Amino acid sequence: MAAPADEYRSLLEELPLNTIEYAFAYGSGAVQQHGENKADKMVDFILATSDPHGFHEDNVAKNPSHYSTLRLLGPKCLAKIQTAYGARVYFNTQVHAANRTIKYGIISMDDLKSDLIDWNWLYVAGRLQKPVLEVISKTPNVSEWIATNRRSALQVALLHSKEHFSLRELFEQVFNGFRCLHNSIFWIVAISYTGDFRMLIGEDRNKISKIVAGNFPQLDAAYRPLLESDPSVLVKSTTALQQDVNPMILQERLKLLPPRVLRHIGVVADRADVSIRLSAAVKSIVAPVAIAQTVKNAFSAGLMRSLVYSMAKMSKMAKSMK
């Protein structure tokens, strides 16, 4: 029996992978979410390329049906659309591969690094803060970028956490509807959804809790070592953690945040102040990028594919509200 990574990589066999240096599958079609059947879901991929122009040139020649009429602009324009707008990802969706339907996004290695280190768009970075299924193994450089991204996510979560908390609380954000997200405590899984309009219309309202419930061991494996190596955090068990909340520690945690976030925060007076400013800073990154990338996706997918995708999302949201 093929390993899960091999099974999912086989879905990419039709793509030109010679310039792809890292690839992963994410979302409910690849990573288990509580109460969901992966086999019924579209599989989402992100592929990082060292040569966007070369990838699109080869892919248009090999798989023209994957693209909307934007392919007629040529690979140079496709690469420009990818690297200059939205979250710097170019998606092709509703692609049939073997017995599954897939969606794949292309990002350049430079933009992947910028998002993971600086949180310039908090888009691919947000996906890599959560469990994913690697289908093309990461290089040492990518491993370092992902580790930095997760350390940053942990700082955000700790800055919004109380002195005493549990691992489940660290991963999952509990709030009274997504409209109140900017006033709520940040948790790791919810960071990249803050300010994303799709959480109000078009997404499963239980998405965050499903991710945590379906992936708690993986989240634990990713973040517990970071917590245990933090001298200001005491890990007694999964349900009993304690952090030092004195002002000096707060300032040290702020220094570990990504540059894009720090530029938005400014001067912080106290812990209550940092919670408000940090929420606003993350929202200011996510909100405009979510809108820009959604518009970009509509053009890259084409009208009919966009309608099919949107209807599926709306159906998922409606079911979650029952």
PDB file of C-alpha atoms in Angstrom:
ATOM      1  CA  MET A   1       0.000   0.000   0.000  1.00  0.00           C
ATOM      2  CA  ALA A   2       1.366   3.424  -0.970  1.00  0.00           C
ATOM      3  CA  ALA A   3       2.249   5.899   1.767  1.00  0.00           C
ATOM      4  CA  PRO A   4      -0.160   8.870   2.036  1.00  0.00           C
ATOM      5  CA  ALA A   5       2.445  11.276   0.616  1.00  0.00           C
ATOM      6  CA  ASP A   6       3.016   9.000  -2.388  1.00  0.00           C
ATOM      7  CA  GLU A   7      -0.714   8.664  -2.962  1.00  0.00           C
ATOM      8  CA  TYR A   8      -1.169  12.428  -3.002  1.00  0.00           C
ATOM      9  CA  ARG A   9       1.947  13.066  -5.049  1.00  0.00           C
ATOM     10  CA  SER A  10       0.524  10.779  -7.727  1.00  0.00           C
ATOM     11  CA  LEU A  11      -2.252  13.352  -8.182  1.00  0.00           C
ATOM     12  CA  LEU A  12       0.403  15.786  -9.432  1.00  0.00           C
ATOM     13  CA  GLU A  13       1.942  13.456 -12.004  1.00  0.00           C
ATOM     14  CA  GLU A  14       0.534  15.412 -14.930  1.00  0.00           C
ATOM     15  CA  LEU A  15       2.244  18.619 -13.786  1.00  0.00           C
ATOM     16  CA  PRO A  16       5.802  19.628 -14.762  1.00  0.00           C
ATOM     17  CA  LEU A  17       7.586  19.251 -11.438  1.00  0.00           C
ATOM     18  CA  ASN A  18      11.165  19.903 -12.538  1.00  0.00           C
ATOM     19  CA  THR A  19      11.191  23.421 -11.016  1.00  0.00           C
ATOM     20  CA  ILE A  20       9.161  22.527  -7.894  1.00  0.00           C
ATOM     21  CA  GLU A  21      11.324  22.571  -4.762  1.00  0.00           C
ATOM     22  CA  TYR A  22       8.604  22.025  -2.163  1.00  0.00           C
ATOM     23  CA  ALA A  23       4.966  20.960  -2.273  1.00  0.00           C
ATOM     24  CA  PHE A  24       2.301  20.109   0.259  1.00  0.00           C
ATOM     25  CA  ALA A  25      -1.378  19.198   0.380  1.00  0.00           C
ATOM     26  CA  TYR A  26      -3.622  20.945   2.878  1.00  0.00           C
ATOM     27  CA  GLY A  27      -7.274  21.380   3.758  1.00  0.00           C
ATOM     28  CA  SER A  28     -10.010  18.847   4.470  1.00  0.00           C
ATOM     29  CA  GLY A  29      -9.163  16.769   1.394  1.00  0.00           C
ATOM     30  CA  ALA A  30      -5.686  15.952   2.686  1.00  0.00           C
ATOM     31  CA  VAL A  31      -5.578  16.558   6.434  1.00  0.00           C
ATOM     32  CA  GLN A  32      -8.207  14.967   8.638  1.00  0.00           C
ATOM     33  CA  GLN A  33     -10.824  17.291  10.098  1.00  0.00           C
ATOM     34  CA  HIS A  34     -13.269  16.090  12.723  1.00  0.00           C
ATOM     35  CA  GLY A  35     -16.433  14.667  11.194  1.00  0.00           C
ATOM     36  CA  GLU A  36     -15.198  14.980   7.600  1.00  0.00           C
ATOM     37  CA  ASN A  37     -14.404  12.296   5.009  1.00  0.00           C
ATOM     38  CA  LYS A  38     -11.201  13.196   3.163  1.00  0.00           C
ATOM     39  CA  ALA A  39     -12.090  11.020   0.182  1.00  0.00           C
ATOM     40  CA  ASP A  40     -15.127  13.198  -0.584  1.00  0.00           C
ATOM     41  CA  LYS A  41     -13.183  16.453  -0.683  1.00  0.00           C
ATOM     42  CA  MET A  42     -11.225  18.337  -3.297  1.00  0.00           C
ATOM     43  CA  VAL A  43      -7.495  18.140  -2.567  1.00  0.00           C
ATOM     44  CA  ASP A  44      -5.674  21.467  -2.226  1.00  0.00           C
ATOM     45  CA  PHE A  45      -1.970  21.776  -3.026  1.00  0.00           C
ATOM     46  CA  ILE A  46       0.660  24.503  -2.797  1.00  0.00           C
ATOM     47  CA  LEU A  47       3.728  24.089  -5.018  1.00  0.00           C
ATOM     48  CA  ALA A  48       6.805  26.299  -4.615  1.00  0.00           C
ATOM     49  CA  THR A  49       8.794  26.854  -7.794  1.00  0.00           C
ATOM     50  CA  SER A  50      12.224  28.299  -8.455  1.00  0.00           C
ATOM     51  CA  ASP A  51      11.043  29.464 -11.887  1.00  0.00           C
ATOM     52  CA  PRO A  52       7.421  30.712 -12.200  1.00  0.00           C
ATOM     53  CA  HIS A  53       7.789  31.585 -15.882  1.00  0.00           C
ATOM     54  CA  GLY A  54       9.274  28.193 -16.688  1.00  0.00           C
ATOM     55  CA  PHE A  55       6.582  26.355 -14.754  1.00  0.00           C
ATOM     56  CA  HIS A  56       3.691  28.131 -16.476  1.00  0.00           C
ATOM     57  CA  GLU A  57       5.338  27.791 -19.883  1.00  0.00           C
ATOM     58  CA  ASP A  58       5.661  24.023 -19.449  1.00  0.00           C
ATOM     59  CA  ASN A  59       2.280  23.611 -17.770  1.00  0.00           C
ATOM     60  CA  VAL A  60       0.296  25.560 -20.362  1.00  0.00           C
ATOM     61  CA  ALA A  61       1.890  23.438 -23.078  1.00  0.00           C
ATOM     62  CA  LYS A  62       1.162  20.210 -21.208  1.00  0.00           C
ATOM     63  CA  ASN A  63      -2.137  21.033 -19.459  1.00  0.00           C
ATOM     64  CA  PRO A  64      -3.883  23.949 -21.203  1.00  0.00           C
ATOM     65  CA  SER A  65      -7.270  22.797 -19.879  1.00  0.00           C
ATOM     66  CA  HIS A  66      -6.136  23.513 -16.307  1.00  0.00           C
ATOM     67  CA  TYR A  67      -6.124  27.246 -17.085  1.00  0.00           C
ATOM     68  CA  SER A  68      -8.830  29.775 -17.839  1.00  0.00           C
ATOM     69  CA  THR A  69      -8.553  32.014 -20.898  1.00  0.00           C
ATOM     70  CA  LEU A  70      -5.773  33.856 -19.046  1.00  0.00           C
ATOM     71  CA  ARG A  71      -3.447  31.260 -20.592  1.00  0.00           C
ATOM     72  CA  LEU A  72      -3.802  33.146 -23.877  1.00  0.00           C
ATOM     73  CA  LEU A  73      -1.767  35.968 -22.321  1.00  0.00           C
ATOM     74  CA  GLY A  74       1.258  33.692 -22.315  1.00  0.00           C
ATOM     75  CA  PRO A  75       3.527  32.329 -19.550  1.00  0.00           C
ATOM     76  CA  LYS A  76       5.294  35.639 -18.953  1.00  0.00           C
ATOM     77  CA  CYS A  77       1.996  37.334 -18.062  1.00  0.00           C
ATOM     78  CA  LEU A  78       0.863  34.352 -16.001  1.00  0.00           C
ATOM     79  CA  ALA A  79       4.071  34.551 -13.978  1.00  0.00           C
ATOM     80  CA  LYS A  80       3.538  38.291 -13.529  1.00  0.00           C
ATOM     81  CA  ILE A  81      -0.036  37.777 -12.323  1.00  0.00           C
ATOM     82  CA  GLN A  82       1.261  35.182  -9.885  1.00  0.00           C
ATOM     83  CA  THR A  83       4.081  37.249  -8.399  1.00  0.00           C
ATOM     84  CA  ALA A  84       2.585  40.757  -8.408  1.00  0.00           C
ATOM     85  CA  TYR A  85      -0.948  40.435  -7.021  1.00  0.00           C
ATOM     86  CA  GLY A  86      -2.842  39.050  -4.047  1.00  0.00           C
ATOM     87  CA  ALA A  87      -0.973  36.526  -1.925  1.00  0.00           C
ATOM     88  CA  ARG A  88       1.494  35.816  -4.770  1.00  0.00           C
ATOM     89  CA  VAL A  89      -0.151  32.466  -5.491  1.00  0.00           C
ATOM     90  CA  TYR A  90      -1.651  31.435  -8.856  1.00  0.00           C
ATOM     91  CA  PHE A  91      -4.390  28.810  -8.493  1.00  0.00           C
ATOM     92  CA  ASN A  92      -5.827  26.363 -10.982  1.00  0.00           C
ATOM     93  CA  THR A  93      -8.968  24.699  -9.616  1.00  0.00           C
ATOM     94  CA  GLN A  94     -11.485  21.964 -10.399  1.00  0.00           C
ATOM     95  CA  VAL A  95      -8.764  19.900 -12.084  1.00  0.00           C
ATOM     96  CA  HIS A  96      -9.481  16.171 -12.451  1.00  0.00           C
ATOM     97  CA  ALA A  97      -6.557  13.933 -11.496  1.00  0.00           C
ATOM     98  CA  ALA A  98      -6.943  10.169 -11.211  1.00  0.00           C
ATOM     99  CA  ASN A  99     -10.098   9.670  -9.134  1.00  0.00           C
ATOM    100  CA  ARG A 100      -9.927  13.005  -7.294  1.00  0.00           C
ATOM    101  CA  THR A 101     -10.549  16.675  -7.978  1.00  0.00           C
ATOM    102  CA  ILE A 102      -7.644  18.953  -7.103  1.00  0.00           C
ATOM    103  CA  LYS A 103      -6.783  22.611  -6.793  1.00  0.00           C
ATOM    104  CA  TYR A 104      -3.152  23.660  -6.953  1.00  0.00           C
ATOM    105  CA  GLY A 105      -1.481  26.976  -6.237  1.00  0.00           C
ATOM    106  CA  ILE A 106       1.934  28.026  -7.504  1.00  0.00           C
ATOM    107  CA  ILE A 107       4.163  30.341  -5.453  1.00  0.00           C
ATOM    108  CA  SER A 108       7.776  31.327  -6.092  1.00  0.00           C
ATOM    109  CA  MET A 109      10.431  30.271  -3.604  1.00  0.00           C
ATOM    110  CA  ASP A 110      11.241  33.934  -2.916  1.00  0.00           C
ATOM    111  CA  ASP A 111       7.613  34.727  -2.101  1.00  0.00           C
ATOM    112  CA  LEU A 112       7.323  31.605   0.036  1.00  0.00           C
ATOM    113  CA  LYS A 113      10.280  32.803   2.088  1.00  0.00           C
ATOM    114  CA  SER A 114       8.851  36.322   2.411  1.00  0.00           C
ATOM    115  CA  ASP A 115       5.516  35.018   3.625  1.00  0.00           C
ATOM    116  CA  LEU A 116       6.972  32.568   6.121  1.00  0.00           C
ATOM    117  CA  ILE A 117       9.602  34.926   7.552  1.00  0.00           C
ATOM    118  CA  ASP A 118       7.952  38.345   7.276  1.00  0.00           C
ATOM    119  CA  TRP A 119       4.233  37.454   7.092  1.00  0.00           C
ATOM    120  CA  ASN A 120       3.887  39.738   4.099  1.00  0.00           C
ATOM    121  CA  TRP A 121       0.603  38.079   3.124  1.00  0.00           C
ATOM    122  CA  LEU A 122       0.000  35.521   5.896  1.00  0.00           C
ATOM    123  CA  TYR A 123      -1.516  33.205   3.301  1.00  0.00           C
ATOM    124  CA  VAL A 124       0.765  30.246   2.642  1.00  0.00           C
ATOM    125  CA  ALA A 125       2.306  31.029   6.043  1.00  0.00           C
ATOM    126  CA  GLY A 126      -1.118  30.510   7.619  1.00  0.00           C
ATOM    127  CA  ARG A 127      -1.507  27.123   6.007  1.00  0.00           C
ATOM    128  CA  LEU A 128       1.930  26.048   7.226  1.00  0.00           C
ATOM    129  CA  GLN A 129       1.105  27.045  10.799  1.00  0.00           C
ATOM    130  CA  LYS A 130      -1.284  24.080  10.737  1.00  0.00           C
ATOM    131  CA  PRO A 131      -0.695  20.399   9.879  1.00  0.00           C
ATOM    132  CA  VAL A 132      -0.113  19.677   6.182  1.00  0.00           C
ATOM    133  CA  LEU A 133       0.834  16.633   4.142  1.00  0.00           C
ATOM    134  CA  GLU A 134       4.195  17.074   2.446  1.00  0.00           C
ATOM    135  CA  VAL A 135       4.323  15.551  -1.042  1.00  0.00           C
ATOM    136  CA  ILE A 136       7.690  16.974  -2.115  1.00  0.00           C
ATOM    137  CA  SER A 137      10.033  17.171   0.856  1.00  0.00           C
ATOM    138  CA  LYS A 138      11.269  20.510   2.088  1.00  0.00           C
ATOM    139  CA  THR A 139      14.877  21.572   1.702  1.00  0.00           C
ATOM    140  CA  PRO A 140      16.885  22.685   4.777  1.00  0.00           C
ATOM    141  CA  ASN A 141      16.136  26.318   3.887  1.00  0.00           C
ATOM    142  CA  VAL A 142      12.393  25.713   3.702  1.00  0.00           C
ATOM    143  CA  SER A 143      12.526  23.782   6.993  1.00  0.00           C
ATOM    144  CA  GLU A 144      14.109  26.814   8.638  1.00  0.00           C
ATOM    145  CA  TRP A 145      11.504  29.183   7.179  1.00  0.00           C
ATOM    146  CA  ILE A 146       8.646  26.972   8.377  1.00  0.00           C
ATOM    147  CA  ALA A 147      10.177  26.742  11.860  1.00  0.00           C
ATOM    148  CA  THR A 148      10.459  30.547  12.000  1.00  0.00           C
ATOM    149  CA  ASN A 149       6.848  30.893  10.893  1.00  0.00           C
ATOM    150  CA  ARG A 150       5.633  28.540  13.619  1.00  0.00           C
ATOM    151  CA  ARG A 151       7.701  30.269  16.288  1.00  0.00           C
ATOM    152  CA  SER A 152       6.077  33.535  15.227  1.00  0.00           C
ATOM    153  CA  ALA A 153       2.618  31.983  15.438  1.00  0.00           C
ATOM    154  CA  LEU A 154       3.419  30.713  18.918  1.00  0.00           C
ATOM    155  CA  GLN A 155       4.450  34.209  20.064  1.00  0.00           C
ATOM    156  CA  VAL A 156       1.137  35.606  18.861  1.00  0.00           C
ATOM    157  CA  ALA A 157      -0.776  32.890  20.701  1.00  0.00           C
ATOM    158  CA  LEU A 158       1.203  33.347  23.927  1.00  0.00           C
ATOM    159  CA  LEU A 159       0.790  37.119  23.843  1.00  0.00           C
ATOM    160  CA  HIS A 160      -2.970  36.579  23.775  1.00  0.00           C
ATOM    161  CA  SER A 161      -3.026  33.792  26.351  1.00  0.00           C
ATOM    162  CA  LYS A 162      -3.476  34.028  30.088  1.00  0.00           C
ATOM    163  CA  GLU A 163      -0.863  33.001  32.619  1.00  0.00           C
ATOM    164  CA  HIS A 164      -2.405  29.522  32.878  1.00  0.00           C
ATOM    165  CA  PHE A 165      -3.730  27.727  29.788  1.00  0.00           C
ATOM    166  CA  SER A 166      -4.028  24.357  28.057  1.00  0.00           C
ATOM    167  CA  LEU A 167      -2.638  23.133  24.744  1.00  0.00           C
ATOM    168  CA  ARG A 168      -6.155  22.860  23.317  1.00  0.00           C
ATOM    169  CA  GLU A 169      -6.768  26.496  24.251  1.00  0.00           C
ATOM    170  CA  LEU A 170      -3.507  27.430  22.582  1.00  0.00           C
ATOM    171  CA  PHE A 171      -4.557  25.801  19.326  1.00  0.00           C
ATOM    172  CA  GLU A 172      -8.261  26.618  19.234  1.00  0.00           C
ATOM    173  CA  GLN A 173      -9.934  29.989  19.445  1.00  0.00           C
ATOM    174  CA  VAL A 174     -13.335  30.182  21.079  1.00  0.00           C
ATOM    175  CA  PHE A 175     -15.434  33.198  20.216  1.00  0.00           C
ATOM    176  CA  ASN A 176     -19.009  34.235  19.700  1.00  0.00           C
ATOM    177  CA  GLY A 177     -19.114  34.290  15.924  1.00  0.00           C
ATOM    178  CA  PHE A 178     -16.390  35.388  13.529  1.00  0.00           C
ATOM    179  CA  ARG A 179     -17.579  38.987  13.667  1.00  0.00           C
ATOM    180  CA  CYS A 180     -16.035  39.190  17.128  1.00  0.00           C
ATOM    181  CA  LEU A 181     -12.723  37.747  16.015  1.00  0.00           C
ATOM    182  CA  HIS A 182     -10.783  40.996  16.419  1.00  0.00           C
ATOM    183  CA  ASN A 183     -11.774  41.168  20.092  1.00  0.00           C
ATOM    184  CA  SER A 184     -10.953  37.550  20.888  1.00  0.00           C
ATOM    185  CA  ILE A 185      -7.956  35.675  22.166  1.00  0.00           C
ATOM    186  CA  PHE A 186      -5.684  34.545  19.360  1.00  0.00           C
ATOM    187  CA  TRP A 187      -4.949  30.864  18.999  1.00  0.00           C
ATOM    188  CA  ILE A 188      -2.542  29.340  16.528  1.00  0.00           C
ATOM    189  CA  VAL A 189      -5.077  27.713  14.205  1.00  0.00           C
ATOM    190  CA  ALA A 190      -7.145  30.894  13.922  1.00  0.00           C
ATOM    191  CA  ILE A 191      -4.392  33.432  13.218  1.00  0.00           C
ATOM    192  CA  SER A 192      -4.577  33.389   9.425  1.00  0.00           C
ATOM    193  CA  TYR A 193      -8.392  33.582   9.422  1.00  0.00           C
ATOM    194  CA  THR A 194      -8.480  36.887  11.292  1.00  0.00           C
ATOM    195  CA  GLY A 195     -10.047  39.527   9.086  1.00  0.00           C
ATOM    196  CA  ASP A 196     -10.745  37.046   6.275  1.00  0.00           C
ATOM    197  CA  PHE A 197     -14.208  37.903   4.939  1.00  0.00           C
ATOM    198  CA  ARG A 198     -14.659  34.304   3.801  1.00  0.00           C
ATOM    199  CA  MET A 199     -15.115  33.278   7.430  1.00  0.00           C
ATOM    200  CA  LEU A 200     -18.304  35.357   7.409  1.00  0.00           C
ATOM    201  CA  ILE A 201     -19.553  34.074   4.090  1.00  0.00           C
ATOM    202  CA  GLY A 202     -18.367  30.926   2.350  1.00  0.00           C
ATOM    203  CA  GLU A 203     -16.595  28.918   5.048  1.00  0.00           C
ATOM    204  CA  ASP A 204     -17.610  26.255   7.531  1.00  0.00           C
ATOM    205  CA  ARG A 205     -18.285  28.067  10.813  1.00  0.00           C
ATOM    206  CA  ASN A 206     -16.839  25.099  12.726  1.00  0.00           C
ATOM    207  CA  LYS A 207     -13.654  24.974  10.653  1.00  0.00           C
ATOM    208  CA  ILE A 208     -11.214  25.890  13.428  1.00  0.00           C
ATOM    209  CA  SER A 209     -12.613  23.452  15.987  1.00  0.00           C
ATOM    210  CA  LYS A 210     -12.676  20.684  13.343  1.00  0.00           C
ATOM    211  CA  ILE A 211      -9.015  21.271  12.499  1.00  0.00           C
ATOM    212  CA  VAL A 212      -8.022  21.126  16.166  1.00  0.00           C
ATOM    213  CA  ALA A 213     -10.155  18.071  16.941  1.00  0.00           C
ATOM    214  CA  GLY A 214      -8.901  16.175  13.896  1.00  0.00           C
ATOM    215  CA  ASN A 215      -5.233  17.126  14.237  1.00  0.00           C
ATOM    216  CA  PHE A 216      -4.491  17.560  17.928  1.00  0.00           C
ATOM    217  CA  PRO A 217      -1.596  15.028  17.980  1.00  0.00           C
ATOM    218  CA  GLN A 218       0.024  16.702  14.960  1.00  0.00           C
ATOM    219  CA  LEU A 219      -0.368  20.172  16.486  1.00  0.00           C
ATOM    220  CA  ASP A 220       1.030  18.856  19.753  1.00  0.00           C
ATOM    221  CA  ALA A 221       4.039  17.366  17.941  1.00  0.00           C
ATOM    222  CA  ALA A 222       4.702  20.641  16.094  1.00  0.00           C
ATOM    223  CA  TYR A 223       4.340  23.103  18.962  1.00  0.00           C
ATOM    224  CA  ARG A 224       5.094  21.275  22.206  1.00  0.00           C
ATOM    225  CA  PRO A 225       8.881  21.219  21.510  1.00  0.00           C
ATOM    226  CA  LEU A 226       8.761  24.979  20.924  1.00  0.00           C
ATOM    227  CA  LEU A 227       6.896  25.469  24.189  1.00  0.00           C
ATOM    228  CA  GLU A 228       9.251  23.197  26.108  1.00  0.00           C
ATOM    229  CA  SER A 229      12.272  25.092  24.780  1.00  0.00           C
ATOM    230  CA  ASP A 230      10.798  28.448  25.869  1.00  0.00           C
ATOM    231  CA  PRO A 231      12.352  29.382  29.246  1.00  0.00           C
ATOM    232  CA  SER A 232       9.295  31.485  30.110  1.00  0.00           C
ATOM    233  CA  VAL A 233       6.821  28.628  29.690  1.00  0.00           C
ATOM    234  CA  LEU A 234       6.297  25.682  32.045  1.00  0.00           C
ATOM    235  CA  VAL A 235       4.690  22.624  30.414  1.00  0.00           C
ATOM    236  CA  LYS A 236       3.208  20.416  33.127  1.00  0.00           C
ATOM    237  CA  SER A 237       0.832  18.491  30.857  1.00  0.00           C
ATOM    238  CA  THR A 238      -1.384  19.058  27.805  1.00  0.00           C
ATOM    239  CA  THR A 239      -3.988  20.624  30.090  1.00  0.00           C
ATOM    240  CA  ALA A 240      -1.702  22.569  32.403  1.00  0.00           C
ATOM    241  CA  LEU A 241       0.754  25.126  31.040  1.00  0.00           C
ATOM    242  CA  GLN A 242       1.982  28.305  32.655  1.00  0.00           C
ATOM    243  CA  GLN A 243       3.801  31.293  31.216  1.00  0.00           C
ATOM    244  CA  ASP A 244       5.611  34.226  32.776  1.00  0.00           C
ATOM    245  CA  VAL A 245       3.538  37.314  31.981  1.00  0.00           C
ATOM    246  CA  ASN A 246       5.770  40.053  33.369  1.00  0.00           C
ATOM    247  CA  PRO A 247       6.356  43.130  31.155  1.00  0.00           C
ATOM    248  CA  MET A 248       9.962  42.224  30.336  1.00  0.00           C
ATOM    249  CA  ILE A 249       8.893  38.886  28.856  1.00  0.00           C
ATOM    250  CA  LEU A 250       6.173  40.654  26.892  1.00  0.00           C
ATOM    251  CA  GLN A 251       8.776  42.920  25.287  1.00  0.00           C
ATOM    252  CA  GLU A 252      10.987  39.937  24.452  1.00  0.00           C
ATOM    253  CA  ARG A 253       8.068  38.166  22.766  1.00  0.00           C
ATOM    254  CA  LEU A 254       7.272  41.256  20.734  1.00  0.00           C
ATOM    255  CA  LYS A 255      10.829  41.277  19.362  1.00  0.00           C
ATOM    256  CA  LEU A 256      10.244  37.759  17.974  1.00  0.00           C
ATOM    257  CA  LEU A 257       7.234  38.784  15.871  1.00  0.00           C
ATOM    258  CA  PRO A 258       7.556  39.076  12.070  1.00  0.00           C
ATOM    259  CA  PRO A 259       8.692  42.487  10.744  1.00  0.00           C
ATOM    260  CA  ARG A 260       5.389  43.161   8.959  1.00  0.00           C
ATOM    261  CA  VAL A 261       3.480  42.720  12.237  1.00  0.00           C
ATOM    262  CA  LEU A 262       5.894  44.829  14.242  1.00  0.00           C
ATOM    263  CA  ARG A 263       5.525  47.733  11.820  1.00  0.00           C
ATOM    264  CA  HIS A 264       1.796  47.778  12.501  1.00  0.00           C
ATOM    265  CA  ILE A 265       1.977  47.488  16.277  1.00  0.00           C
ATOM    266  CA  GLY A 266       3.993  50.573  17.191  1.00  0.00           C
ATOM    267  CA  VAL A 267       4.580  51.351  20.865  1.00  0.00           C
ATOM    268  CA  VAL A 268       2.873  49.036  23.344  1.00  0.00           C
ATOM    269  CA  ALA A 269       1.967  50.162  26.830  1.00  0.00           C
ATOM    270  CA  ASP A 270       0.805  46.945  28.541  1.00  0.00           C
ATOM    271  CA  ARG A 271      -0.475  43.420  27.939  1.00  0.00           C
ATOM    272  CA  ALA A 272      -4.056  44.558  27.325  1.00  0.00           C
ATOM    273  CA  ASP A 273      -2.769  47.085  24.805  1.00  0.00           C
ATOM    274  CA  VAL A 274      -0.689  44.507  22.938  1.00  0.00           C
ATOM    275  CA  SER A 275      -3.708  42.225  22.555  1.00  0.00           C
ATOM    276  CA  ILE A 276      -5.693  44.943  20.802  1.00  0.00           C
ATOM    277  CA  ARG A 277      -2.799  46.150  18.645  1.00  0.00           C
ATOM    278  CA  LEU A 278      -1.682  42.658  17.684  1.00  0.00           C
ATOM    279  CA  SER A 279      -5.188  41.652  16.634  1.00  0.00           C
ATOM    280  CA  ALA A 280      -5.462  44.791  14.520  1.00  0.00           C
ATOM    281  CA  ALA A 281      -2.025  44.215  12.984  1.00  0.00           C
ATOM    282  CA  VAL A 282      -2.799  40.666  11.852  1.00  0.00           C
ATOM    283  CA  LYS A 283      -6.215  41.691  10.575  1.00  0.00           C
ATOM    284  CA  SER A 284      -4.634  44.525   8.566  1.00  0.00           C
ATOM    285  CA  ILE A 285      -2.483  41.953   6.742  1.00  0.00           C
ATOM    286  CA  VAL A 286      -5.073  39.214   6.216  1.00  0.00           C
ATOM    287  CA  ALA A 287      -8.142  41.264   5.259  1.00  0.00           C
ATOM    288  CA  PRO A 288      -6.909  43.034   2.084  1.00  0.00           C
ATOM    289  CA  VAL A 289      -4.946  39.980   0.926  1.00  0.00           C
ATOM    290  CA  ALA A 290      -8.021  37.735   1.271  1.00  0.00           C
ATOM    291  CA  ILE A 291     -10.040  40.063  -0.938  1.00  0.00           C
ATOM    292  CA  ALA A 292      -7.285  40.537  -3.528  1.00  0.00           C
ATOM    293  CA  GLN A 293      -6.527  36.810  -3.747  1.00  0.00           C
ATOM    294  CA  THR A 294     -10.213  35.931  -4.073  1.00  0.00           C
ATOM    295  CA  VAL A 295     -10.582  38.340  -7.009  1.00  0.00           C
ATOM    296  CA  LYS A 296      -7.406  36.960  -8.547  1.00  0.00           C
ATOM    297  CA  ASN A 297      -8.670  33.381  -8.123  1.00  0.00           C
ATOM    298  CA  ALA A 298     -11.889  34.260  -9.938  1.00  0.00           C
ATOM    299  CA  PHE A 299      -9.904  35.328 -13.002  1.00  0.00           C
ATOM    300  CA  SER A 300      -7.427  32.449 -12.875  1.00  0.00           C
ATOM    301  CA  ALA A 301     -10.199  29.868 -12.496  1.00  0.00           C
ATOM    302  CA  GLY A 302     -12.628  31.355 -15.020  1.00  0.00           C
ATOM    303  CA  LEU A 303     -16.336  32.089 -14.565  1.00  0.00           C
ATOM    304  CA  MET A 304     -17.766  28.555 -14.520  1.00  0.00           C
ATOM    305  CA  ARG A 305     -15.109  27.047 -12.261  1.00  0.00           C
ATOM    306  CA  SER A 306     -15.422  30.015  -9.897  1.00  0.00           C
ATOM    307  CA  LEU A 307     -19.177  29.495  -9.681  1.00  0.00           C
ATOM    308  CA  VAL A 308     -18.794  25.767  -8.980  1.00  0.00           C
ATOM    309  CA  TYR A 309     -16.177  26.435  -6.304  1.00  0.00           C
ATOM    310  CA  SER A 310     -18.223  29.222  -4.687  1.00  0.00           C
ATOM    311  CA  MET A 311     -21.384  27.134  -4.583  1.00  0.00           C
ATOM    312  CA  ALA A 312     -19.508  24.298  -2.889  1.00  0.00           C
ATOM    313  CA  LYS A 313     -18.175  26.719  -0.259  1.00  0.00           C
ATOM    314  CA  MET A 314     -21.618  28.214   0.355  1.00  0.00           C
ATOM    315  CA  SER A 315     -23.089  24.738   0.755  1.00  0.00           C
ATOM    316  CA  LYS A 316     -20.430  23.862   3.322  1.00  0.00           C
ATOM    317  CA  MET A 317     -21.147  27.056   5.264  1.00  0.00           C
ATOM    318  CA  ALA A 318     -24.913  26.417   5.220  1.00  0.00           C
ATOM    319  CA  LYS A 319     -24.458  22.893   6.591  1.00  0.00           C
ATOM    320  CA  SER A 320     -22.243  24.170   9.402  1.00  0.00           C
ATOM    321  CA  MET A 321     -24.934  26.651  10.516  1.00  0.00           C
ATOM    322  CA  LYS A 322     -27.634  24.001  11.006  1.00  0.00           C
TER     323      LYS A 322
END
